[in-house]
Short mmCIF file of C-alpha atoms in Angstrom, two decimals:
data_model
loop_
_atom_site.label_atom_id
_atom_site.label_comp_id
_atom_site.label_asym_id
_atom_site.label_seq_id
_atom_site.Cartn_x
_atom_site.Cartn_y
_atom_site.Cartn_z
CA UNK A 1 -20.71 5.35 -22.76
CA UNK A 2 -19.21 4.74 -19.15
CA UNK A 3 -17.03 7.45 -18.29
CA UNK A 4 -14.92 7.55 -14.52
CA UNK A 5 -12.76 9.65 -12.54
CA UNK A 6 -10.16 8.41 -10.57
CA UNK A 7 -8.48 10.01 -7.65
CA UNK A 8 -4.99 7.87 -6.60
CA UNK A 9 -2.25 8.43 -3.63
CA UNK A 10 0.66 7.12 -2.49
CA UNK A 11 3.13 4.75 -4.40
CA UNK A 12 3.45 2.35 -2.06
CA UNK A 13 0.97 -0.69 -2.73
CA UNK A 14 -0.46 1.39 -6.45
CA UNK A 15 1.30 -0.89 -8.59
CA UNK A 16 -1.58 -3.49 -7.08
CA UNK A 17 -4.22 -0.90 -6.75
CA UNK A 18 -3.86 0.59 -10.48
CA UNK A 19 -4.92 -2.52 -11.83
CA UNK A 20 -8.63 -1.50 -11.01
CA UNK A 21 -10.20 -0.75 -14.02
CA UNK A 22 -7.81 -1.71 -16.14
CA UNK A 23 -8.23 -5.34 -16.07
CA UNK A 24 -8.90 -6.36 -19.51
CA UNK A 25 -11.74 -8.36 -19.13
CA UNK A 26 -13.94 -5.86 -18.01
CA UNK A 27 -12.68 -3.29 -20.26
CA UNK A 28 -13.57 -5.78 -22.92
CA UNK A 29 -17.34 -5.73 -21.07
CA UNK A 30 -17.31 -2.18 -21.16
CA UNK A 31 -16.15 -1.12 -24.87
CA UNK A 32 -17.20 2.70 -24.29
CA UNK A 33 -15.46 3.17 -21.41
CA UNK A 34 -13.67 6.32 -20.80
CA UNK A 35 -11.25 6.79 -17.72
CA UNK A 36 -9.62 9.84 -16.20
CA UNK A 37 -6.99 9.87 -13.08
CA UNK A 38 -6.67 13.01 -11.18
CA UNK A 39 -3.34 11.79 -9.83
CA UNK A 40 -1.41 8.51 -11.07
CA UNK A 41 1.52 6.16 -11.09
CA UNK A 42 2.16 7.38 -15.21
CA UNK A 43 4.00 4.59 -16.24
CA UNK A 44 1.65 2.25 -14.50
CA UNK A 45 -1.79 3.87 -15.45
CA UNK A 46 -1.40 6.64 -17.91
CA UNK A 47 0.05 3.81 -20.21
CA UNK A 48 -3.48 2.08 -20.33
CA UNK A 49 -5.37 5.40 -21.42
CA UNK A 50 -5.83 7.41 -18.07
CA UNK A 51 -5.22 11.07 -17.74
CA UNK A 52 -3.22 12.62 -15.22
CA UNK A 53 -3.74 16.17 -13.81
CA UNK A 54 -0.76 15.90 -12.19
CA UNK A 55 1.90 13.35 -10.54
CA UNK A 56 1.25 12.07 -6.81
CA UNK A 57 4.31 12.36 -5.67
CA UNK A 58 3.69 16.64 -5.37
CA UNK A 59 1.56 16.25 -2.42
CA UNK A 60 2.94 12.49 -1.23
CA UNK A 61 3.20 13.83 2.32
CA UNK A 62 2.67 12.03 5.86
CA UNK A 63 1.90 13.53 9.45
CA UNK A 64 0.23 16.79 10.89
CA UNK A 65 3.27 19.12 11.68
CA UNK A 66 4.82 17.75 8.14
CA UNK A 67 1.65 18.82 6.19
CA UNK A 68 1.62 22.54 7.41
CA UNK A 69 4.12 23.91 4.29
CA UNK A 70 2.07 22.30 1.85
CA UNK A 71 -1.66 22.79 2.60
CA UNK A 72 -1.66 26.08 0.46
CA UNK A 73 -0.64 23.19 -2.80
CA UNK A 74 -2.80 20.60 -1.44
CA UNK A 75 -5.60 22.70 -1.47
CA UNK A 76 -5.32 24.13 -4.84
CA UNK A 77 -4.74 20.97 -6.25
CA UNK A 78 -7.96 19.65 -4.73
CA UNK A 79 -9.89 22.70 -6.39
CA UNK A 80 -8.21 22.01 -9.94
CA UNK A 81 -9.35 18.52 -9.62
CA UNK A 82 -13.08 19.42 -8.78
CA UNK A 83 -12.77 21.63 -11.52
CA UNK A 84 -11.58 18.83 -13.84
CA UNK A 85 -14.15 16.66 -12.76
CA UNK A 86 -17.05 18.84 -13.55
CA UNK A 87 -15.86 19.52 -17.04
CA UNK A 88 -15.14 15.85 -17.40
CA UNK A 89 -19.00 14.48 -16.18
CA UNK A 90 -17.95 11.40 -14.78
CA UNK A 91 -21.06 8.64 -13.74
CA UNK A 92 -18.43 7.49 -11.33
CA UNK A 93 -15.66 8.96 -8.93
CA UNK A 94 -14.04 6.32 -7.57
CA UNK A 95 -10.99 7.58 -4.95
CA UNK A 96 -8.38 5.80 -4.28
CA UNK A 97 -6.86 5.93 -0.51
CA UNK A 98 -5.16 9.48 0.81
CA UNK A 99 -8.40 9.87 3.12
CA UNK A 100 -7.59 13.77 3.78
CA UNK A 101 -7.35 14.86 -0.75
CA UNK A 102 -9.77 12.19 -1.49
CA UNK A 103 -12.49 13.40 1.23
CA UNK A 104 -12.15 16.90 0.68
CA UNK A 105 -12.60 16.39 -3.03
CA UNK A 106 -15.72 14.47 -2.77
CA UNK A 107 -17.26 16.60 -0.30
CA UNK A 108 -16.58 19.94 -2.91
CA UNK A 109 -18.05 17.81 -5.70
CA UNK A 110 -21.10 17.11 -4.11
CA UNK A 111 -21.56 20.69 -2.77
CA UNK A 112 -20.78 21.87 -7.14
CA UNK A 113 -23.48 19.06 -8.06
CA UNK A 114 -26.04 20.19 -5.21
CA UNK A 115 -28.14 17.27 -5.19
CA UNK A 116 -28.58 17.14 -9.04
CA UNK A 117 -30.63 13.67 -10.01
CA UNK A 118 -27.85 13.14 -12.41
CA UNK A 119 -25.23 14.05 -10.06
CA UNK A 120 -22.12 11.11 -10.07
CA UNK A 121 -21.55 7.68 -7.74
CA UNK A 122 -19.05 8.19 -5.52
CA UNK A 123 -16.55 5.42 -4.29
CA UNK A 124 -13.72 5.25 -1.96
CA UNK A 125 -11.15 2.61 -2.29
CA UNK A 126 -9.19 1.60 0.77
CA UNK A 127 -11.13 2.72 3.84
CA UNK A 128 -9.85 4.74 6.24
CA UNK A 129 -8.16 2.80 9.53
CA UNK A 130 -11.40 4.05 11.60
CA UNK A 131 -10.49 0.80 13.74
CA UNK A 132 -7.23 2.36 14.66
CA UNK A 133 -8.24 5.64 16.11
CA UNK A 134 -10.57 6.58 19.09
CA UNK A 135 -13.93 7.93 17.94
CA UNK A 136 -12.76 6.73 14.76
CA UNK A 137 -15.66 4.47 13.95
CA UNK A 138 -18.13 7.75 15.17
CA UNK A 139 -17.17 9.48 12.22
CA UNK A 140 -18.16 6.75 9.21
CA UNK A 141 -21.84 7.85 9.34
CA UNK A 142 -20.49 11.23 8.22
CA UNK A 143 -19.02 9.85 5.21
CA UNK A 144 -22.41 8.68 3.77
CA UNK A 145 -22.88 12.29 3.27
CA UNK A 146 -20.41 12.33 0.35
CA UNK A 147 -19.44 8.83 -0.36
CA UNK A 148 -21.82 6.13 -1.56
CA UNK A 149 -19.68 3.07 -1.20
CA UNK A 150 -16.40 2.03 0.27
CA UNK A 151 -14.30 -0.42 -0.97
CA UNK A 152 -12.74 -2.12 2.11
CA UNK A 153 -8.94 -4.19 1.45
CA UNK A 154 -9.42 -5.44 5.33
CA UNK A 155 -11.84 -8.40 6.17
CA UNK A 156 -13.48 -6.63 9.49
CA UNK A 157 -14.12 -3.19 7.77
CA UNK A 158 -17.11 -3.60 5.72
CA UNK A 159 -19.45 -4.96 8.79
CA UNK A 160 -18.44 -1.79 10.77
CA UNK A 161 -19.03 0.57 7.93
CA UNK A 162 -22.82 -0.58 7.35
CA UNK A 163 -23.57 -0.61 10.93
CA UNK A 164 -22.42 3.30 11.02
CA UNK A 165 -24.64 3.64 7.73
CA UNK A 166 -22.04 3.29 5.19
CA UNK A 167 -22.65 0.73 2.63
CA UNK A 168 -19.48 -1.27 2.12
CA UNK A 169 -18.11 -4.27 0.33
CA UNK A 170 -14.72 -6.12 1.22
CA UNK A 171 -12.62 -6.26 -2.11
CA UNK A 172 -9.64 -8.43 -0.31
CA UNK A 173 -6.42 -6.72 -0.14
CA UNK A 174 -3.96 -5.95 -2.95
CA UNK A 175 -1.62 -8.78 -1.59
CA UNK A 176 -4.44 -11.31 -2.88
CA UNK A 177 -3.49 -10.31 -6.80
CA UNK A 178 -0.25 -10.49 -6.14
CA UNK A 179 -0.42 -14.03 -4.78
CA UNK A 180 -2.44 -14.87 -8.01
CA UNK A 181 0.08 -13.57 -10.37
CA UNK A 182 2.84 -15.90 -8.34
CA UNK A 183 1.44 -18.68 -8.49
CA UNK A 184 0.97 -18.64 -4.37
CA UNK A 185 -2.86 -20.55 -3.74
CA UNK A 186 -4.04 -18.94 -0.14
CA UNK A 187 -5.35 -22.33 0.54
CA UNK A 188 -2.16 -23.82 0.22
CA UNK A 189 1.34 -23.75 1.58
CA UNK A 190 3.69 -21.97 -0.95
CA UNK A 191 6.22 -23.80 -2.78
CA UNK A 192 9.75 -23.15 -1.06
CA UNK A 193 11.39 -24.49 -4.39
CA UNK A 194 10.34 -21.74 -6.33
CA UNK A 195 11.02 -19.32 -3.51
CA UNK A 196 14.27 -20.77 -3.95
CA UNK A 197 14.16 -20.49 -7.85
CA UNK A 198 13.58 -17.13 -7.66
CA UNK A 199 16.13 -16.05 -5.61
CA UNK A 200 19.24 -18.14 -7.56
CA UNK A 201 17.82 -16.56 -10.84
CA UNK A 202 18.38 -12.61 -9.03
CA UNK A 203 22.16 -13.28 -7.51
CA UNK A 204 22.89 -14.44 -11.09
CA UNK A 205 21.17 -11.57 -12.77
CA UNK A 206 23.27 -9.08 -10.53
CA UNK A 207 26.10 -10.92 -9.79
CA UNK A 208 25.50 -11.65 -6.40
CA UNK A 209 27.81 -14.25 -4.71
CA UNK A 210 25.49 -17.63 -3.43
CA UNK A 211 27.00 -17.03 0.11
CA UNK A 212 26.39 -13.25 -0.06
CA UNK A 213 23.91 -12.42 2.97
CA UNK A 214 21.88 -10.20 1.10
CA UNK A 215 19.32 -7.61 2.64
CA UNK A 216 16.57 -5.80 1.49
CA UNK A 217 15.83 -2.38 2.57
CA UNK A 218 12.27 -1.09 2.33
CA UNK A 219 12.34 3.02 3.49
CA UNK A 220 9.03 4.01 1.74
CA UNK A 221 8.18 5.73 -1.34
CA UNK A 222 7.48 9.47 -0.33
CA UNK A 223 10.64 11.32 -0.05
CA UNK A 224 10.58 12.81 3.23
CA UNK A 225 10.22 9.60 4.85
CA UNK A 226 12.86 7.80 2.37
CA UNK A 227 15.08 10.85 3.80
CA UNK A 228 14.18 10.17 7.31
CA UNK A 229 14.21 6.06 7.21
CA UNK A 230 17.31 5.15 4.95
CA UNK A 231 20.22 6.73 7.00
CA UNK A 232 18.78 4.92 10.09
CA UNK A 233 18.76 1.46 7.87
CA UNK A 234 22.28 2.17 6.75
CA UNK A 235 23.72 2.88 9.95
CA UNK A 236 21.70 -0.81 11.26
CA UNK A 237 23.68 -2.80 8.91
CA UNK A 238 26.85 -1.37 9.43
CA UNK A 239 26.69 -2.26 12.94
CA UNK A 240 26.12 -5.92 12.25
CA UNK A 241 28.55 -5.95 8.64
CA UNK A 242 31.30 -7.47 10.74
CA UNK A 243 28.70 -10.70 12.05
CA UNK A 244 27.51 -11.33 8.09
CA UNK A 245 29.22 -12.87 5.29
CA UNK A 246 29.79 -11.07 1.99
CA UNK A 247 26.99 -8.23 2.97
CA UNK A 248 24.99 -6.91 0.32
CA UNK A 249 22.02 -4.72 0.49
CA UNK A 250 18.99 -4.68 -2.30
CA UNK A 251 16.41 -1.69 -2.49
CA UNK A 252 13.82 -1.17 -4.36
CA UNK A 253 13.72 2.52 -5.23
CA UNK A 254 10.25 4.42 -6.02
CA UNK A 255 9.69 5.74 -9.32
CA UNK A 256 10.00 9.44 -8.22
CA UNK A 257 12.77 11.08 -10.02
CA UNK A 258 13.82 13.07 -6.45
CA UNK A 259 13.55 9.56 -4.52
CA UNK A 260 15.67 8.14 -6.98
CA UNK A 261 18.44 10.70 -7.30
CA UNK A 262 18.46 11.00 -3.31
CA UNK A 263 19.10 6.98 -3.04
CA UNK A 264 21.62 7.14 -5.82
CA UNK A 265 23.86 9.73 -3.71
CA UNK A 266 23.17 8.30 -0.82
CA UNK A 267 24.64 4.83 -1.23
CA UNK A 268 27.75 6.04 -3.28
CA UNK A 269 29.41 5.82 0.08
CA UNK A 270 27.87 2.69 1.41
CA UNK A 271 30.91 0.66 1.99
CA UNK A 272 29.48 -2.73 0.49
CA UNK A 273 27.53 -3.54 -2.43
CA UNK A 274 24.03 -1.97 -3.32
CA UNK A 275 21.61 -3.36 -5.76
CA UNK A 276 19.02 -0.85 -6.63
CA UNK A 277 15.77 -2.46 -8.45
CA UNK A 278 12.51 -0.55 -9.79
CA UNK A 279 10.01 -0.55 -6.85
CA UNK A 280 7.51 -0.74 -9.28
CA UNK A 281 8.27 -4.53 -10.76
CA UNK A 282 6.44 -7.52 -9.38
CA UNK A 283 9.16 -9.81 -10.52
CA UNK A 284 11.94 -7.84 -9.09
CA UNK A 285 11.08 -6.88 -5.82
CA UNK A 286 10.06 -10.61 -4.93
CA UNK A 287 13.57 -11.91 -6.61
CA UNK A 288 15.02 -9.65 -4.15
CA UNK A 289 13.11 -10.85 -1.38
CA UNK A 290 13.61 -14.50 -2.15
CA UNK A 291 16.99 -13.59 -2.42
CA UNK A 292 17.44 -12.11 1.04
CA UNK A 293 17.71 -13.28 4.32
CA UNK A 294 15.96 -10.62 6.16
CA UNK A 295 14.54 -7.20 5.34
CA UNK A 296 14.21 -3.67 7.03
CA UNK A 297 11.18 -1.84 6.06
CA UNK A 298 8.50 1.21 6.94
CA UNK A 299 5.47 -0.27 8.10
CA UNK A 300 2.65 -0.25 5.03
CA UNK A 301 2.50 -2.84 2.12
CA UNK A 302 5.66 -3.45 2.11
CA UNK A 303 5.75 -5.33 5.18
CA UNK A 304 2.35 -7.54 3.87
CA UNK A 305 5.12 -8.41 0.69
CA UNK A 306 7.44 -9.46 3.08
CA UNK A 307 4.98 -11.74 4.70
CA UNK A 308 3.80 -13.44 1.32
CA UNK A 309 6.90 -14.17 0.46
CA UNK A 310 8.23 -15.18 3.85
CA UNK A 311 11.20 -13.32 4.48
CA UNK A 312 11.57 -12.34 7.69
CA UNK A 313 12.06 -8.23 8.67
CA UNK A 314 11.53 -5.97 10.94
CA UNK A 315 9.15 -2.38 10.52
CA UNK A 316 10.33 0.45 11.70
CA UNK A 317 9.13 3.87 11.54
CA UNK A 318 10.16 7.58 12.74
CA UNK A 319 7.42 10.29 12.94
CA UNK A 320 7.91 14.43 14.28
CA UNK A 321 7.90 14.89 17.25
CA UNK A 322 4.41 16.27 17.40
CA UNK A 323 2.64 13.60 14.96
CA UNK A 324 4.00 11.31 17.51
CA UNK A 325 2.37 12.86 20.22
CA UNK A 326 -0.93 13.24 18.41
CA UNK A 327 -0.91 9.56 17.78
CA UNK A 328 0.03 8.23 20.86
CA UNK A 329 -2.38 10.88 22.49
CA UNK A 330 -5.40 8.99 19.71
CA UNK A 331 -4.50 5.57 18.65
CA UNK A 332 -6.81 2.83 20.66
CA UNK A 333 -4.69 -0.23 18.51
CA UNK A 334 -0.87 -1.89 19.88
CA UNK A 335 0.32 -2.58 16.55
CA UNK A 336 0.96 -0.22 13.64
CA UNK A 337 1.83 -3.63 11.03
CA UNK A 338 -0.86 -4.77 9.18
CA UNK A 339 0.26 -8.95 9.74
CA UNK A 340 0.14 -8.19 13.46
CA UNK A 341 -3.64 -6.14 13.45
CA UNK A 342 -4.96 -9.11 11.37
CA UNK A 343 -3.29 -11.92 13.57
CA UNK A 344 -3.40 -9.84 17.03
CA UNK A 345 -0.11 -10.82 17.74
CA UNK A 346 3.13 -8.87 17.75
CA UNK A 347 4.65 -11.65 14.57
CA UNK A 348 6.72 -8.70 12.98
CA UNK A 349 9.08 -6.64 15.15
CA UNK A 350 8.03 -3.13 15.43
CA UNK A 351 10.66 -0.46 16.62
CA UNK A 352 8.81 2.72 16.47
CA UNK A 353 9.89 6.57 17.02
CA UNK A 354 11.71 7.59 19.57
CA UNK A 355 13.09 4.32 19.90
CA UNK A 356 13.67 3.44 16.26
CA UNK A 357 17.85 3.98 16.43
CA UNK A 358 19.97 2.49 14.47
CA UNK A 359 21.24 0.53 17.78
CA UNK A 360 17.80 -0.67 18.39
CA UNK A 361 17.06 -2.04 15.27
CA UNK A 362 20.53 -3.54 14.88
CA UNK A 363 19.69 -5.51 18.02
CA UNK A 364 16.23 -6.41 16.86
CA UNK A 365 17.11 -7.39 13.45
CA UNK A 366 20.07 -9.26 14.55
CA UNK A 367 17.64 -11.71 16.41
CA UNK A 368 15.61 -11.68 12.92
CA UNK A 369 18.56 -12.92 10.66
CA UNK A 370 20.45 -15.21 13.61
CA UNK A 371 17.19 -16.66 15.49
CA UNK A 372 15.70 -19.65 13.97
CA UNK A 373 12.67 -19.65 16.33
CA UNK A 374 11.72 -15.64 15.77
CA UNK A 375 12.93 -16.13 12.19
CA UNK A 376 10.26 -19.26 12.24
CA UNK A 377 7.41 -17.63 14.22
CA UNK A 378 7.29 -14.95 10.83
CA UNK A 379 7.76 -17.40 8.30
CA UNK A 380 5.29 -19.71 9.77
CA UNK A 381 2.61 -17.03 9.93
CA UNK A 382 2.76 -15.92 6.49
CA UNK A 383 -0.18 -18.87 5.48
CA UNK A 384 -2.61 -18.02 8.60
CA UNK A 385 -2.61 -14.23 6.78
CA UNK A 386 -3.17 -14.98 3.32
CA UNK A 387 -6.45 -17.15 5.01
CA UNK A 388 -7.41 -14.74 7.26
CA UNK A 389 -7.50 -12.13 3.93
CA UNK A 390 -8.89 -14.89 1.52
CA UNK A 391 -11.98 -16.52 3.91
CA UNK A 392 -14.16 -14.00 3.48
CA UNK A 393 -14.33 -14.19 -0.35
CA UNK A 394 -14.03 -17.78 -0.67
CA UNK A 395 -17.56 -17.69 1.65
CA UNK A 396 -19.03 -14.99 -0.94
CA UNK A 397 -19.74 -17.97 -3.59
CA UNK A 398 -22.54 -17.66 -6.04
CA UNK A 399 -22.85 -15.68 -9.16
CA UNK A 400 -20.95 -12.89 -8.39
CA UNK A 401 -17.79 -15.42 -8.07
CA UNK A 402 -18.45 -16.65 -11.35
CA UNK A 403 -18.52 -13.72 -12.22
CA UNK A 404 -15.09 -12.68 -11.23
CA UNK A 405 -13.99 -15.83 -12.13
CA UNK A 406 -14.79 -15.25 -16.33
CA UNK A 407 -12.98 -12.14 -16.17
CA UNK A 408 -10.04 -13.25 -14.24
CA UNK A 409 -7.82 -16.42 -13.53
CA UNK A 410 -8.62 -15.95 -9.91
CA UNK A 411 -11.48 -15.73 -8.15
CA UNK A 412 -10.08 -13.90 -5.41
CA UNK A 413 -8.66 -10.90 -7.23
CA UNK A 414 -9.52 -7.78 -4.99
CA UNK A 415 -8.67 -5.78 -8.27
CA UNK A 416 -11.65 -7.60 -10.48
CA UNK A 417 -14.21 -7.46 -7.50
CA UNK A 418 -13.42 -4.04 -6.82
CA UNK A 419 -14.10 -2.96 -10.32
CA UNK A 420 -17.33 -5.25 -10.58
CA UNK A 421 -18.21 -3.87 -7.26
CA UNK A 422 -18.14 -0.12 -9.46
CA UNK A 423 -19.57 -0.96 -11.92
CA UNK A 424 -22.60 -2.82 -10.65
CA UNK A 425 -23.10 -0.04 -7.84
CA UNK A 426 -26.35 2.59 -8.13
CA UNK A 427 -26.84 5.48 -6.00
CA UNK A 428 -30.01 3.97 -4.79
#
């Protein structure tokens, strides 16, 4: 019997990333298979079987300065897992992105197993942005101390990690699945009509006028930054409501009870219509986006969404004053979006901290909705992305494709080669 341990963060970009292991063609291959998540999306992963110690959203929390109230929770959360893990004897831990819970629970269970024969494989999912940080790449030969392979969802991470002694293997980013269940082919151009399609069939489910200008606001899925990002969007549009026609806005809302309840009160005074659609649906967020004709959102996966299905938008992001600092102080990279790292060009407007006001992103995203070149320059980049992510695995070939392709209707679905990548990983 296969038995694994999962470790899971952040809502943004799980509903993707809780499809590993669950994929039912290689739960078929693996009958005995038992599963256990330390922290999950419920709806999403306890449904298929999985465990949950507890919900992610209790220690969903970004920045230095903004950490300092919770480390006393963080840290006995991390000890309750260990300890849930050990009774549980796992042959795999596989951890699933939140670098600073996942690391810190790897490193306690190898120091409980103390070099048993017997002792578990460990495995990251979603490597750390080394790349983005000086000395960053320094500290991946430290990580072979307690983690045995990394899952990488970026094409030019798994070369640096086995130069710094890491062994690595690039999965493909989540964006790749959702492309597959779409219908988009990476090798081709995407079909506007269904974009189109798509977008008709969402103003008629929500009675949405066909000259509304509709936009979609992305502020994140944790609740502090929700708190901190969606008063700034709010206060964008309003500045630009008299220059757009009909104005309606569209969020998707994270499946946090608090998140929730905070949106709901805060758009009772919007003074224009708000749609509000489950974050976690495929279908809807992507009927809103085909819908819209721009988008506001926090830099992340959200912003990779936007690019697949080629709506224009602009990131923006607020940080304390101090995380600020520290990154400014470390970061060696000019872009925090991940279309502009993998293109190395500024594609996606980024108005960041201190200057991320409501009158500088009005301005910016004013040029995103009325600009046919900048709108155009997005739009036309969204292909060169999906190629840039899907090269590297079409190259792979051989019998690990065929693999991946009898379990799956794609062969580039990061979620099937990241759980064949598990399962056909040793220690050795």
């Amino acid at each position: 019997m296969g038995r694994s341990r999962r470790a899971s963060a952040r809502a943004a970009g799980q509903a993707a990333r809780a499809r590993l292991f669950l994929r039912e063609g290689v739960r078929r291959g693996i009958p005995g298979r038992r599963a256990s998540a330390v922290r999950c999306r419920r709806e999403l992963m306890c449904k298929e079987g999985l465990q949950s110690l507890f919900p992610m959203e209790e220690i969903a929390i970004m920045g230095l300065w903004e950490l300092l109230p919770h480390i006393y929770n963080v840290k006995r959360k991390i000890e309750n897992t260990v300890d849930a893990a050990m009774l549980f004897q796992p042959h795999a831990v596989v951890t699933i992105d939140s670098k600073g819970f996942s690391f810190c629970l790897l490193q306690q269970l190898k120091c409980r197993y103390n070099q048993k024969v017997d002792s578990p494989l460990h495995v990251h999912y979603v490597a750390p942005s080394f790349w983005a940080w000086k000395g960053g790449e320094s500290r991946l030969s430290k990580l072979h101390n307690f983690v045995d392979h990394m899952l990488c969802i970026l094409p030019f991470e798994h070369e640096i990690c086995r130069l710094n002694g890491l062994p690595a293997t690039y999965v493909g980013h989540p964006l790749l699945d959702d492309a597959a269940v779409l219908k988009v082919d990476p090798e081709l151009s995407s079909d506007k009509s269904m974009h189109q399609e798509s977008g008709e069939a969402f103003r008629l489910e929500h009675k949405l006028s066909p000259d509304a200008t509709i936009l979609t606001m992305l502020p994140g899925s944790r609740m502090q930054e929700v708190a901190r990002m969606l008063p700034i969007f709010l206060r964008t549009v309003q500045h630009l409501s008299h220059t757009l026609n009909e104005l309606s806005l569209v969020i998707p809302v994270a499946p946090h009870r608090d998140v929730r309840n905070y949106v709901e009160n805060v758009v009772r005074s919007v003074p224009f219509p708000v749609v509000l659609i489950p974050g976690g649906s495929l279908e809807k967020r992507y009927g809103a986006f085909n819908a819209s004709k721009a988008a506001l959102c926090t830099s992340g996966t959200a912003v990779m969404e936007l690019m697949l299905a080629k709506l224009p938008c602009v990131v923006a992001y607020q940080a304390h004053f101090i995380t600020e600092c520290f990154i400014h102080l470390r970061k060696k990279i000019n872009f925090i979006s991940l279309p502009n790292i993998l293109l190395n060009s500024p594609i996606v407007p980024e108005i960041l901290f201190r200057a991320c006001t409501d009158k500088n992103l009005a301005a910016e995203l004013s040029e995103v909705i009325f600009n046919d070149e900048v709108r155009q320059r997005q739009v036309g980049s969204a292909d060169r992305m999906l190629q840039v992510l899907y090269e590297p695995i079409k190259q792979r070939g051989g019998s690990f494709v065929d693999e991946v392709r009898s379990l799956s209707s794609s062969v580039h679905s990061p979620s099937t080669i990241a759980a064949l990548t598990v399962l056909y990983t040793d220690k050795s």
